[in-house]
mmCIF file of C-alpha atoms in Angstrom:
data_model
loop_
_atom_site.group_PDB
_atom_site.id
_atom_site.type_symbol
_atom_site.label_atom_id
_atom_site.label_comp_id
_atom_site.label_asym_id
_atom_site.label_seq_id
_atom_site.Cartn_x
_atom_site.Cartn_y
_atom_site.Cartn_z
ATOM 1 C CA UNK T 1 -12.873 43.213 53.064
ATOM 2 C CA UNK T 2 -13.798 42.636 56.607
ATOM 3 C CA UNK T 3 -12.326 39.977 58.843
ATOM 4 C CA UNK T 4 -16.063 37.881 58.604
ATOM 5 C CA UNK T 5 -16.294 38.021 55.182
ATOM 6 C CA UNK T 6 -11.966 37.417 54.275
ATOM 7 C CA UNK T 7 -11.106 34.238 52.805
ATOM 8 C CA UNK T 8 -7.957 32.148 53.827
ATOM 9 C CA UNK T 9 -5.575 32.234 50.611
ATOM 10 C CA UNK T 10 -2.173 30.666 49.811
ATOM 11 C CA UNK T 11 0.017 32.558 47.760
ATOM 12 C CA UNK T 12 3.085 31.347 46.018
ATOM 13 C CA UNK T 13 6.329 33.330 45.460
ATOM 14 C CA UNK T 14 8.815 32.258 42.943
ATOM 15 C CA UNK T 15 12.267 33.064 43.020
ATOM 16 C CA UNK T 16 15.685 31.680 40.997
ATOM 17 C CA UNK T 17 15.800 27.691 40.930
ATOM 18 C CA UNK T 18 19.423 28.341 41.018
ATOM 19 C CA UNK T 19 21.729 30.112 42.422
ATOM 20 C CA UNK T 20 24.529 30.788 39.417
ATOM 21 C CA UNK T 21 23.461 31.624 36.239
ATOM 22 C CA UNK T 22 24.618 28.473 34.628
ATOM 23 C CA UNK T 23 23.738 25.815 36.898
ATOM 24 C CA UNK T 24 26.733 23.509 35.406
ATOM 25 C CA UNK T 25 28.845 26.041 36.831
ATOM 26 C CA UNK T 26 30.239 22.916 39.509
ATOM 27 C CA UNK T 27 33.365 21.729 40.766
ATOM 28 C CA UNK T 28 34.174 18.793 38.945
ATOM 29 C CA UNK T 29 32.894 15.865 40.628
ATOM 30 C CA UNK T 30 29.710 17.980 42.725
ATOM 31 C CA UNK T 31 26.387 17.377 41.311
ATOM 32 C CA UNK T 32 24.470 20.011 39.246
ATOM 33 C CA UNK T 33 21.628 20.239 42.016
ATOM 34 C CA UNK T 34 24.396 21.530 44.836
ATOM 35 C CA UNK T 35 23.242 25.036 42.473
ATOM 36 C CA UNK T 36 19.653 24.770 43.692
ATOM 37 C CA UNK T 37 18.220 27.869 45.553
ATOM 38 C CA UNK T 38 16.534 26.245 48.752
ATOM 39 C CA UNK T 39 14.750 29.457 48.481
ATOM 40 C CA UNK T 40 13.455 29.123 45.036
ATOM 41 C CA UNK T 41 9.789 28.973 46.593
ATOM 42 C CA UNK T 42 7.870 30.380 49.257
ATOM 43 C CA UNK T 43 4.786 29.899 50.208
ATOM 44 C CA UNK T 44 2.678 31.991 52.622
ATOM 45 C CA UNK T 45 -1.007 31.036 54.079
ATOM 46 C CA UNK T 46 -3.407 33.980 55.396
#
């Protein structure tokens, strides 16, 4: 496709929402959602 006919897209890449297999896996007293991947989702714009 050439640049004057391309389209600008956003694209979406999933990755783990956590970052142990079993996301109860927690010291006791530390909250289930310190297992959260802060890279779970990407998202690039072209």
């Amino acid at each position: 496709v050439s640049a004057k006919h391309a389209l600008c897209a956003e694209v979406r890449l999933y990755n783990h929402l956590f970052v142990k297999e079993n996301p109860d896996d927690v010291p006791q007293g530390v909250d289930w959602k310190s297992n959260l991947n802060p890279n779970s989702l990407e998202v690039l714009k072209a």
